[in-house]
Amino acid sequence: MEPCSCDTFVALPPATTDNRIIFGKNSDRLCDEVQEVVYFSAAVHDNLGEKLKCTYIEIDQVPETYAVVLSRPAWLWGAEMGANEHGVCIGNEAVWGREDVCNEEALLGMDLVRLGLERADTAEKALNVIVDLLEKYGQGGNCTEGRMQFSYHNSFLIADKKEAWILETAGKFWAAEKIQEGIRNISNQLSITTKIDREHPDLRKYAKQKGWWDGKKEFDFAATYSYLDTARMMTSPGRYCEGYKLLNKHKGNITFETMMKILRDKPSGINMEGEFLTTASMVSVLPPDLSLPCIHFFTGTPDPERSIFKPFIFVPHISQLLDTSSPTFDLEDQVKKKPHFKPDRRHPLYQNHQQAWEAILKNEEKAKAMVDIMKKMEKALFQEMDSILQNKHLDMDRMTNLFPQCTKDEIEIYKSNVNS
């Protein structure tokens, strides 16, 4: 199964305003999959003999892990997208090509997203973490909960306050492109062509052995490892091209609000609907000034056009994100009792969002009224975050409870509209 889903974007100066780097991603997954927003604090791991359990396999733990905020399908260990306390952001995409996908359980691409964030304080170090783990443990396994088999290779967009990297994989082989200015996006296809800044040591040798490259013409990663006509990649219809057009349209004036507008765009297909839909969205502002905080916005609910982007800032003593954390289940016991058991993983925000939209969907007047209230809340949050970036002042009491309080306020909007 090869659905067209997921888009990740980055804009760097001079494409942005105020010399900032802006990161954004829509996570497009099966329409009934719940995505939660969770926080894990930094930790020191003294007993390195203990293994770390990822989604399917156990791997070696490291002495120290950084604080992370993640948007993830609630059934797994890893993440679709997220950020860490050092301003590193990562999003991944499903990709396919000539190399066979491994269905055997290994590290998921989503596990690699979380591992990169937990173990690296720069974008390039995160790239190193991911490719080292890829070499050691491989990638593979079912990427959905339940009976449907859905496996793929992965591409990653990794950004920090200084630069971004595109990392694209085919099995254990990979190529990476460094982005230092302008705009870049990834979708469900290989996109690195001849500008390769780092690569697997056997990338070209393997391609020659497979007969994909003759060793004479210029090496083009996407053309070699997939079936793409890379000469037409930027002009052919498709979401990779549409996403680039949206970025390019705003080049020079891109802000975090611009990025949200792109993620909400339905005519381009970026905001997906159908069996696979946009289940959660994320936008991050990464200012170059080290005295300024990075600000990460998450929806935690499907369809960014019907959701509120809520800000999260890393500060000490953050309150737990209870209203976007899904219930946990002892799955082995449940599956024994009920074969093909699929638990209800909806967290409080998801439940209230779903109930509100189901209740007013056929009432255009009520739907418009609720959207107006949501936009008003969101606008106030944007103004507050802009003030922080301009004035360099953080109200620490407010910041420790920022995302949880925003979530509670959003839930109240949904409850009041259901009950009215």
Tab-separated table of C-alpha atoms in Angstrom:
chain	number	residue	atom	x	y	z
A	1	MET	CA	0.000	0.000	0.000
A	2	GLU	CA	1.498	3.342	-1.048
A	3	PRO	CA	-0.837	6.202	-0.066
A	4	CYS	CA	0.073	9.779	-0.909
A	5	SER	CA	0.358	11.293	2.526
A	6	CYS	CA	2.430	13.589	4.766
A	7	ASP	CA	4.295	16.781	3.944
A	8	THR	CA	7.123	18.467	5.839
A	9	PHE	CA	8.410	21.969	5.162
A	10	VAL	CA	11.236	24.252	6.198
A	11	ALA	CA	11.915	27.888	5.380
A	12	LEU	CA	15.193	29.615	6.186
A	13	PRO	CA	16.406	33.194	5.729
A	14	PRO	CA	16.111	35.054	3.399
A	15	ALA	CA	12.770	33.310	2.702
A	16	THR	CA	11.480	34.140	6.196
A	17	THR	CA	10.979	37.283	8.251
A	18	ASP	CA	13.157	38.292	11.233
A	19	ASN	CA	15.927	35.882	10.224
A	20	ARG	CA	14.033	32.910	11.708
A	21	ILE	CA	13.808	29.294	10.602
A	22	ILE	CA	10.238	28.001	10.298
A	23	PHE	CA	9.458	24.267	10.367
A	24	GLY	CA	6.087	22.679	9.627
A	25	LYS	CA	4.503	19.297	9.115
A	26	ASN	CA	1.139	17.682	8.464
A	27	SER	CA	0.939	14.104	9.676
A	28	ASP	CA	-1.376	12.237	7.321
A	29	ARG	CA	-2.424	8.866	8.654
A	30	LEU	CA	-5.404	6.499	8.661
A	31	CYS	CA	-8.547	8.501	9.421
A	32	ASP	CA	-9.393	6.646	12.655
A	33	GLU	CA	-5.899	6.854	14.167
A	34	VAL	CA	-5.548	9.119	17.207
A	35	GLN	CA	-2.460	11.268	17.547
A	36	GLU	CA	-1.398	12.489	20.985
A	37	VAL	CA	0.915	15.319	22.054
A	38	VAL	CA	3.223	14.215	24.866
A	39	TYR	CA	6.209	15.583	26.784
A	40	PHE	CA	9.154	13.616	28.161
A	41	SER	CA	11.660	15.337	30.423
A	42	ALA	CA	15.443	15.053	30.117
A	43	ALA	CA	16.883	12.025	31.872
A	44	VAL	CA	20.156	10.454	32.981
A	45	HIS	CA	20.366	6.683	32.486
A	46	ASP	CA	22.820	5.153	34.950
A	47	ASN	CA	22.156	1.503	34.201
A	48	LEU	CA	23.296	1.219	30.596
A	49	GLY	CA	22.912	-2.540	30.785
A	50	GLU	CA	19.183	-2.054	30.537
A	51	LYS	CA	17.763	-2.027	27.035
A	52	LEU	CA	15.419	0.626	25.635
A	53	LYS	CA	12.126	-0.779	24.322
A	54	CYS	CA	11.051	1.004	21.153
A	55	THR	CA	7.874	0.126	19.246
A	56	TYR	CA	8.972	-3.397	18.287
A	57	ILE	CA	12.587	-3.999	19.277
A	58	GLU	CA	14.976	-3.247	22.130
A	59	ILE	CA	18.137	-1.222	21.556
A	60	ASP	CA	21.052	0.051	23.637
A	61	GLN	CA	20.306	3.024	25.861
A	62	VAL	CA	22.552	6.119	26.024
A	63	PRO	CA	23.803	7.881	29.198
A	64	GLU	CA	21.655	10.995	28.710
A	65	THR	CA	18.487	11.930	26.806
A	66	TYR	CA	17.089	15.413	26.162
A	67	ALA	CA	13.597	16.713	26.910
A	68	VAL	CA	11.235	16.255	23.967
A	69	VAL	CA	7.695	17.174	22.941
A	70	LEU	CA	6.194	14.741	20.453
A	71	SER	CA	3.137	14.388	18.256
A	72	ARG	CA	2.687	10.672	17.740
A	73	PRO	CA	0.187	7.954	16.861
A	74	ALA	CA	-0.964	6.922	20.314
A	75	TRP	CA	-0.231	3.216	19.850
A	76	LEU	CA	3.534	3.434	19.290
A	77	TRP	CA	6.756	4.495	21.036
A	78	GLY	CA	8.188	6.888	18.455
A	79	ALA	CA	6.735	10.027	16.860
A	80	GLU	CA	5.607	11.485	13.546
A	81	MET	CA	7.117	14.842	14.451
A	82	GLY	CA	8.477	16.724	17.414
A	83	ALA	CA	11.129	18.948	18.926
A	84	ASN	CA	13.657	18.890	21.734
A	85	GLU	CA	14.884	21.364	24.335
A	86	HIS	CA	17.791	22.442	22.061
A	87	GLY	CA	15.541	23.567	19.216
A	88	VAL	CA	15.981	20.499	17.005
A	89	CYS	CA	12.833	19.573	15.037
A	90	ILE	CA	12.245	16.414	12.999
A	91	GLY	CA	9.440	15.176	10.764
A	92	ASN	CA	9.438	12.026	8.656
A	93	GLU	CA	7.732	10.777	5.494
A	94	ALA	CA	6.973	7.396	4.024
A	95	VAL	CA	8.897	6.754	0.793
A	96	TRP	CA	9.192	3.837	-1.607
A	97	GLY	CA	11.579	2.965	-4.432
A	98	ARG	CA	13.530	0.158	-6.071
A	99	GLU	CA	14.818	-1.279	-2.793
A	100	ASP	CA	12.373	-3.719	-1.195
A	101	VAL	CA	10.656	-2.603	1.996
A	102	CYS	CA	11.383	-4.749	5.046
A	103	ASN	CA	8.283	-6.109	6.797
A	104	GLU	CA	10.307	-7.677	9.607
A	105	GLU	CA	10.176	-5.824	12.908
A	106	ALA	CA	13.036	-3.379	13.368
A	107	LEU	CA	13.100	0.348	14.114
A	108	LEU	CA	10.233	2.306	12.629
A	109	GLY	CA	11.030	5.615	10.983
A	110	MET	CA	8.894	7.137	13.740
A	111	ASP	CA	11.158	5.517	16.362
A	112	LEU	CA	14.120	7.145	14.619
A	113	VAL	CA	12.420	10.556	14.850
A	114	ARG	CA	12.157	10.268	18.631
A	115	LEU	CA	15.632	8.788	19.031
A	116	GLY	CA	17.150	11.614	16.987
A	117	LEU	CA	15.416	14.192	19.170
A	118	GLU	CA	16.297	12.516	22.459
A	119	ARG	CA	19.970	12.045	21.610
A	120	ALA	CA	21.115	15.093	19.588
A	121	ASP	CA	21.426	18.818	20.296
A	122	THR	CA	21.898	19.884	16.633
A	123	ALA	CA	20.296	18.894	13.348
A	124	GLU	CA	23.446	17.262	11.968
A	125	LYS	CA	24.011	15.294	15.175
A	126	ALA	CA	20.428	14.040	14.877
A	127	LEU	CA	21.230	12.913	11.348
A	128	ASN	CA	24.270	11.045	12.728
A	129	VAL	CA	22.141	9.360	15.384
A	130	ILE	CA	19.568	8.215	12.825
A	131	VAL	CA	22.022	6.805	10.263
A	132	ASP	CA	24.071	5.043	12.966
A	133	LEU	CA	20.929	3.376	14.332
A	134	LEU	CA	19.787	2.552	10.812
A	135	GLU	CA	23.079	0.750	10.179
A	136	LYS	CA	22.973	-1.103	13.488
A	137	TYR	CA	19.308	-2.088	13.762
A	138	GLY	CA	17.713	-1.481	10.347
A	139	GLN	CA	14.227	-0.128	9.624
A	140	GLY	CA	11.054	-2.139	9.199
A	141	GLY	CA	7.799	-3.364	10.662
A	142	ASN	CA	4.121	-2.543	10.344
A	143	CYS	CA	3.461	1.187	10.652
A	144	THR	CA	-0.216	0.854	11.557
A	145	GLU	CA	-2.073	-0.651	14.474
A	146	GLY	CA	-4.202	-3.609	13.500
A	147	ARG	CA	-4.360	-6.096	10.676
A	148	MET	CA	-3.479	-3.854	7.718
A	149	GLN	CA	0.148	-4.262	6.639
A	150	PHE	CA	1.733	-0.890	5.902
A	151	SER	CA	5.519	-0.637	5.732
A	152	TYR	CA	7.875	1.819	4.058
A	153	HIS	CA	11.302	3.422	3.890
A	154	ASN	CA	11.663	6.864	5.439
A	155	SER	CA	12.772	10.367	4.638
A	156	PHE	CA	13.405	12.990	7.310
A	157	LEU	CA	13.524	16.766	7.481
A	158	ILE	CA	15.698	17.839	10.417
A	159	ALA	CA	16.068	21.493	11.434
A	160	ASP	CA	17.662	23.571	14.164
A	161	LYS	CA	18.317	27.280	14.725
A	162	LYS	CA	21.112	27.375	12.128
A	163	GLU	CA	20.359	24.954	9.292
A	164	ALA	CA	18.304	22.033	8.046
A	165	TRP	CA	19.084	18.592	6.615
A	166	ILE	CA	17.109	16.322	4.326
A	167	LEU	CA	17.853	12.648	4.981
A	168	GLU	CA	16.377	10.060	2.616
A	169	THR	CA	16.702	6.306	2.977
A	170	ALA	CA	16.317	3.077	1.033
A	171	GLY	CA	16.772	0.167	3.401
A	172	LYS	CA	20.087	0.813	5.149
A	173	PHE	CA	21.312	3.105	2.352
A	174	TRP	CA	20.869	6.867	2.566
A	175	ALA	CA	21.733	10.271	1.162
A	176	ALA	CA	21.607	13.661	2.874
A	177	GLU	CA	21.359	17.230	1.640
A	178	LYS	CA	22.279	20.278	3.727
A	179	ILE	CA	19.930	23.287	3.503
A	180	GLN	CA	21.360	26.632	4.614
A	181	GLU	CA	18.967	29.092	2.994
A	182	GLY	CA	15.662	29.383	1.174
A	183	ILE	CA	12.881	26.802	1.128
A	184	ARG	CA	12.632	23.027	1.012
A	185	ASN	CA	9.950	20.404	1.446
A	186	ILE	CA	9.607	16.641	1.394
A	187	SER	CA	6.636	14.437	0.596
A	188	ASN	CA	6.177	10.746	-0.250
A	189	GLN	CA	8.990	10.483	-2.764
A	190	LEU	CA	12.754	10.667	-2.848
A	191	SER	CA	13.779	14.245	-3.640
A	192	ILE	CA	17.560	14.401	-3.267
A	193	THR	CA	19.004	14.405	-6.776
A	194	THR	CA	22.643	15.358	-7.504
A	195	LYS	CA	23.300	17.707	-4.555
A	196	ILE	CA	24.436	15.125	-2.022
A	197	ASP	CA	26.368	16.452	0.966
A	198	ARG	CA	26.643	13.165	2.857
A	199	GLU	CA	25.890	9.554	1.938
A	200	HIS	CA	26.189	5.931	2.955
A	201	PRO	CA	29.715	4.739	2.051
A	202	ASP	CA	28.350	1.979	-0.200
A	203	LEU	CA	25.466	3.967	-1.723
A	204	ARG	CA	26.921	4.132	-5.245
A	205	LYS	CA	28.589	0.723	-5.137
A	206	TYR	CA	25.278	-0.933	-4.274
A	207	ALA	CA	23.479	0.946	-7.065
A	208	LYS	CA	26.069	-0.315	-9.592
A	209	GLN	CA	25.735	-3.882	-8.301
A	210	LYS	CA	21.953	-3.736	-8.757
A	211	GLY	CA	22.307	-2.311	-12.273
A	212	TRP	CA	20.550	0.944	-11.361
A	213	TRP	CA	23.550	3.151	-12.213
A	214	ASP	CA	26.285	2.665	-14.782
A	215	GLY	CA	28.941	4.512	-12.782
A	216	LYS	CA	29.508	6.966	-15.624
A	217	LYS	CA	26.710	9.505	-15.699
A	218	GLU	CA	26.262	11.962	-12.843
A	219	PHE	CA	24.845	10.178	-9.804
A	220	ASP	CA	21.243	11.197	-9.072
A	221	PHE	CA	20.005	9.587	-5.854
A	222	ALA	CA	16.246	9.944	-6.450
A	223	ALA	CA	16.477	8.806	-10.086
A	224	THR	CA	18.723	5.869	-9.170
A	225	TYR	CA	16.936	4.539	-6.094
A	226	SER	CA	13.374	5.173	-7.291
A	227	TYR	CA	11.511	5.355	-10.599
A	228	LEU	CA	11.232	9.147	-10.670
A	229	ASP	CA	11.930	11.282	-13.698
A	230	THR	CA	13.744	13.912	-11.643
A	231	ALA	CA	13.941	16.291	-14.611
A	232	ARG	CA	10.151	16.703	-14.319
A	233	MET	CA	9.962	16.510	-10.526
A	234	MET	CA	9.230	20.212	-9.997
A	235	THR	CA	6.659	20.516	-12.784
A	236	SER	CA	4.652	17.291	-12.549
A	237	PRO	CA	1.387	17.294	-10.587
A	238	GLY	CA	1.631	15.976	-7.050
A	239	ARG	CA	1.879	17.166	-3.488
A	240	TYR	CA	5.661	17.532	-3.473
A	241	CYS	CA	5.404	20.038	-6.316
A	242	GLU	CA	2.273	21.694	-4.882
A	243	GLY	CA	3.950	22.098	-1.499
A	244	TYR	CA	6.969	23.746	-3.068
A	245	LYS	CA	4.715	26.134	-4.989
A	246	LEU	CA	2.998	27.214	-1.772
A	247	LEU	CA	6.337	27.863	-0.077
A	248	ASN	CA	7.671	29.683	-3.108
A	249	LYS	CA	4.565	31.875	-3.318
A	250	HIS	CA	5.384	33.378	0.092
A	251	LYS	CA	9.183	33.328	-0.182
A	252	GLY	CA	10.708	36.354	1.540
A	253	ASN	CA	7.772	36.831	3.902
A	254	ILE	CA	7.278	33.419	5.522
A	255	THR	CA	6.187	33.485	9.162
A	256	PHE	CA	4.814	30.775	11.430
A	257	GLU	CA	1.317	31.938	10.441
A	258	THR	CA	2.240	31.508	6.762
A	259	MET	CA	3.336	27.950	7.480
A	260	MET	CA	0.041	27.223	9.202
A	261	LYS	CA	-1.819	28.611	6.204
A	262	ILE	CA	0.112	26.204	3.959
A	263	LEU	CA	-0.715	23.243	6.222
A	264	ARG	CA	-4.395	24.218	6.092
A	265	ASP	CA	-4.489	24.332	2.288
A	266	LYS	CA	-7.001	21.821	0.923
A	267	PRO	CA	-6.970	22.565	-2.854
A	268	SER	CA	-3.297	21.490	-3.027
A	269	GLY	CA	-3.970	18.290	-1.109
A	270	ILE	CA	-1.592	19.334	1.672
A	271	ASN	CA	-4.500	19.262	4.137
A	272	MET	CA	-5.696	15.762	3.314
A	273	GLU	CA	-9.193	14.320	3.480
A	274	GLY	CA	-10.390	10.748	2.965
A	275	GLU	CA	-9.197	7.342	4.171
A	276	PHE	CA	-5.850	8.986	4.879
A	277	LEU	CA	-6.270	12.437	6.372
A	278	THR	CA	-4.275	15.061	8.248
A	279	THR	CA	-4.520	13.671	11.782
A	280	ALA	CA	-2.244	16.266	13.426
A	281	SER	CA	-0.090	19.276	12.551
A	282	MET	CA	2.996	21.028	13.908
A	283	VAL	CA	4.726	24.360	13.245
A	284	SER	CA	7.916	25.571	14.939
A	285	VAL	CA	9.639	28.951	15.109
A	286	LEU	CA	13.417	28.680	15.528
A	287	PRO	CA	14.970	32.134	16.113
A	288	PRO	CA	18.746	32.521	15.661
A	289	ASP	CA	19.060	34.635	18.834
A	290	LEU	CA	20.040	32.207	21.605
A	291	SER	CA	18.295	34.402	24.172
A	292	LEU	CA	14.944	33.754	22.474
A	293	PRO	CA	12.952	30.556	22.983
A	294	CYS	CA	11.916	28.234	20.201
A	295	ILE	CA	8.120	28.038	20.006
A	296	HIS	CA	6.418	24.836	18.882
A	297	PHE	CA	2.726	24.792	17.915
A	298	PHE	CA	0.703	21.557	17.877
A	299	THR	CA	-2.927	20.784	17.056
A	300	GLY	CA	-3.309	17.272	18.518
A	301	THR	CA	-6.516	16.906	16.480
A	302	PRO	CA	-7.435	16.120	12.844
A	303	ASP	CA	-7.751	18.770	10.125
A	304	PRO	CA	-5.723	21.903	10.957
A	305	GLU	CA	-8.483	24.046	9.434
A	306	ARG	CA	-10.791	22.803	12.198
A	307	SER	CA	-8.160	22.849	14.937
A	308	ILE	CA	-6.212	25.341	17.042
A	309	PHE	CA	-2.432	25.593	16.875
A	310	LYS	CA	-1.400	25.722	20.549
A	311	PRO	CA	2.092	26.867	21.633
A	312	PHE	CA	4.614	24.896	23.663
A	313	ILE	CA	7.881	26.349	25.030
A	314	PHE	CA	10.562	24.349	26.830
A	315	VAL	CA	11.005	25.670	30.373
A	316	PRO	CA	11.787	23.933	33.687
A	317	HIS	CA	8.986	22.148	35.548
A	318	ILE	CA	6.549	21.815	32.633
A	319	SER	CA	3.085	20.590	33.584
A	320	GLN	CA	2.165	17.246	32.087
A	321	LEU	CA	0.052	17.353	28.931
A	322	LEU	CA	-2.803	15.287	30.326
A	323	ASP	CA	-5.551	16.435	27.960
A	324	THR	CA	-3.581	15.375	24.867
A	325	SER	CA	-2.280	12.105	26.360
A	326	SER	CA	-4.133	8.954	25.335
A	327	PRO	CA	-5.155	6.203	27.749
A	328	THR	CA	-2.811	3.226	27.937
A	329	PHE	CA	-3.794	-0.418	27.581
A	330	ASP	CA	-2.337	-3.813	28.361
A	331	LEU	CA	-2.707	-4.902	24.755
A	332	GLU	CA	-1.527	-8.488	25.184
A	333	ASP	CA	-4.321	-9.225	27.673
A	334	GLN	CA	-6.931	-7.449	25.556
A	335	VAL	CA	-5.942	-9.246	22.345
A	336	LYS	CA	-6.154	-12.611	24.106
A	337	LYS	CA	-9.710	-11.795	25.163
A	338	LYS	CA	-10.774	-10.218	21.856
A	339	PRO	CA	-8.859	-11.066	18.645
A	340	HIS	CA	-8.231	-7.990	16.480
A	341	PHE	CA	-9.028	-5.771	19.488
A	342	LYS	CA	-8.399	-2.092	18.717
A	343	PRO	CA	-8.650	0.084	21.822
A	344	ASP	CA	-10.243	3.513	22.068
A	345	ARG	CA	-7.188	5.763	22.266
A	346	ARG	CA	-8.976	9.117	22.106
A	347	HIS	CA	-7.598	11.638	24.598
A	348	PRO	CA	-9.835	14.341	26.153
A	349	LEU	CA	-9.037	16.982	23.525
A	350	TYR	CA	-9.648	14.555	20.659
A	351	GLN	CA	-12.962	13.390	22.157
A	352	ASN	CA	-14.299	16.909	22.669
A	353	HIS	CA	-13.095	18.062	19.234
A	354	GLN	CA	-14.810	15.079	17.592
A	355	GLN	CA	-18.055	15.469	19.530
A	356	ALA	CA	-18.289	19.193	18.819
A	357	TRP	CA	-17.772	18.852	15.080
A	358	GLU	CA	-20.151	15.913	14.809
A	359	ALA	CA	-22.808	17.895	16.692
A	360	ILE	CA	-22.652	21.033	14.542
A	361	LEU	CA	-21.466	19.742	11.177
A	362	LYS	CA	-24.871	20.172	9.520
A	363	ASN	CA	-25.484	23.545	11.136
A	364	GLU	CA	-23.479	26.079	9.131
A	365	GLU	CA	-24.335	28.947	11.459
A	366	LYS	CA	-23.137	27.131	14.582
A	367	ALA	CA	-20.054	25.827	12.771
A	368	LYS	CA	-19.105	29.341	11.674
A	369	ALA	CA	-19.683	30.701	15.180
A	370	MET	CA	-17.422	28.053	16.701
A	371	VAL	CA	-14.705	28.640	14.102
A	372	ASP	CA	-14.835	32.374	14.855
A	373	ILE	CA	-14.284	31.689	18.571
A	374	MET	CA	-11.425	29.299	17.747
A	375	LYS	CA	-9.777	31.864	15.470
A	376	LYS	CA	-10.101	34.524	18.155
A	377	MET	CA	-8.346	32.284	20.688
A	378	GLU	CA	-5.653	31.371	18.187
A	379	LYS	CA	-5.049	34.998	17.203
A	380	ALA	CA	-4.585	35.991	20.845
A	381	LEU	CA	-2.052	33.180	21.289
A	382	PHE	CA	-0.150	34.281	18.176
A	383	GLN	CA	0.027	37.852	19.460
A	384	GLU	CA	1.304	36.596	22.819
A	385	MET	CA	4.007	34.501	21.155
A	386	ASP	CA	5.014	37.380	18.847
A	387	SER	CA	5.387	39.575	21.925
A	388	ILE	CA	7.701	37.009	23.522
A	389	LEU	CA	9.861	36.884	20.389
A	390	GLN	CA	9.995	40.679	20.198
A	391	ASN	CA	10.430	41.537	23.886
A	392	LYS	CA	12.442	38.514	25.086
A	393	HIS	CA	10.289	38.259	28.219
A	394	LEU	CA	8.916	34.957	29.518
A	395	ASP	CA	6.374	34.706	32.302
A	396	MET	CA	7.679	31.426	33.701
A	397	ASP	CA	4.513	30.602	35.635
A	398	ARG	CA	2.501	31.020	32.452
A	399	MET	CA	4.997	29.012	30.343
A	400	THR	CA	5.059	25.938	32.596
A	401	ASN	CA	1.336	25.500	32.046
A	402	LEU	CA	1.091	27.111	28.587
A	403	PHE	CA	0.142	24.160	26.387
A	404	PRO	CA	-2.059	22.406	28.996
A	405	GLN	CA	-4.006	25.608	29.685
A	406	CYS	CA	-4.471	26.297	25.971
A	407	THR	CA	-5.799	22.769	25.582
A	408	LYS	CA	-8.278	23.254	28.438
A	409	ASP	CA	-9.445	26.523	26.867
A	410	GLU	CA	-9.957	24.770	23.542
A	411	ILE	CA	-11.933	21.973	25.188
A	412	GLU	CA	-14.209	24.575	26.801
A	413	ILE	CA	-14.965	26.019	23.365
A	414	TYR	CA	-16.066	22.595	22.131
A	415	LYS	CA	-18.110	21.818	25.248
A	416	SER	CA	-19.950	25.133	25.168
A	417	ASN	CA	-20.905	24.625	21.515
A	418	VAL	CA	-22.143	21.083	22.094
A	419	ASN	CA	-24.265	22.215	25.045
A	420	SER	CA	-25.614	25.418	23.492
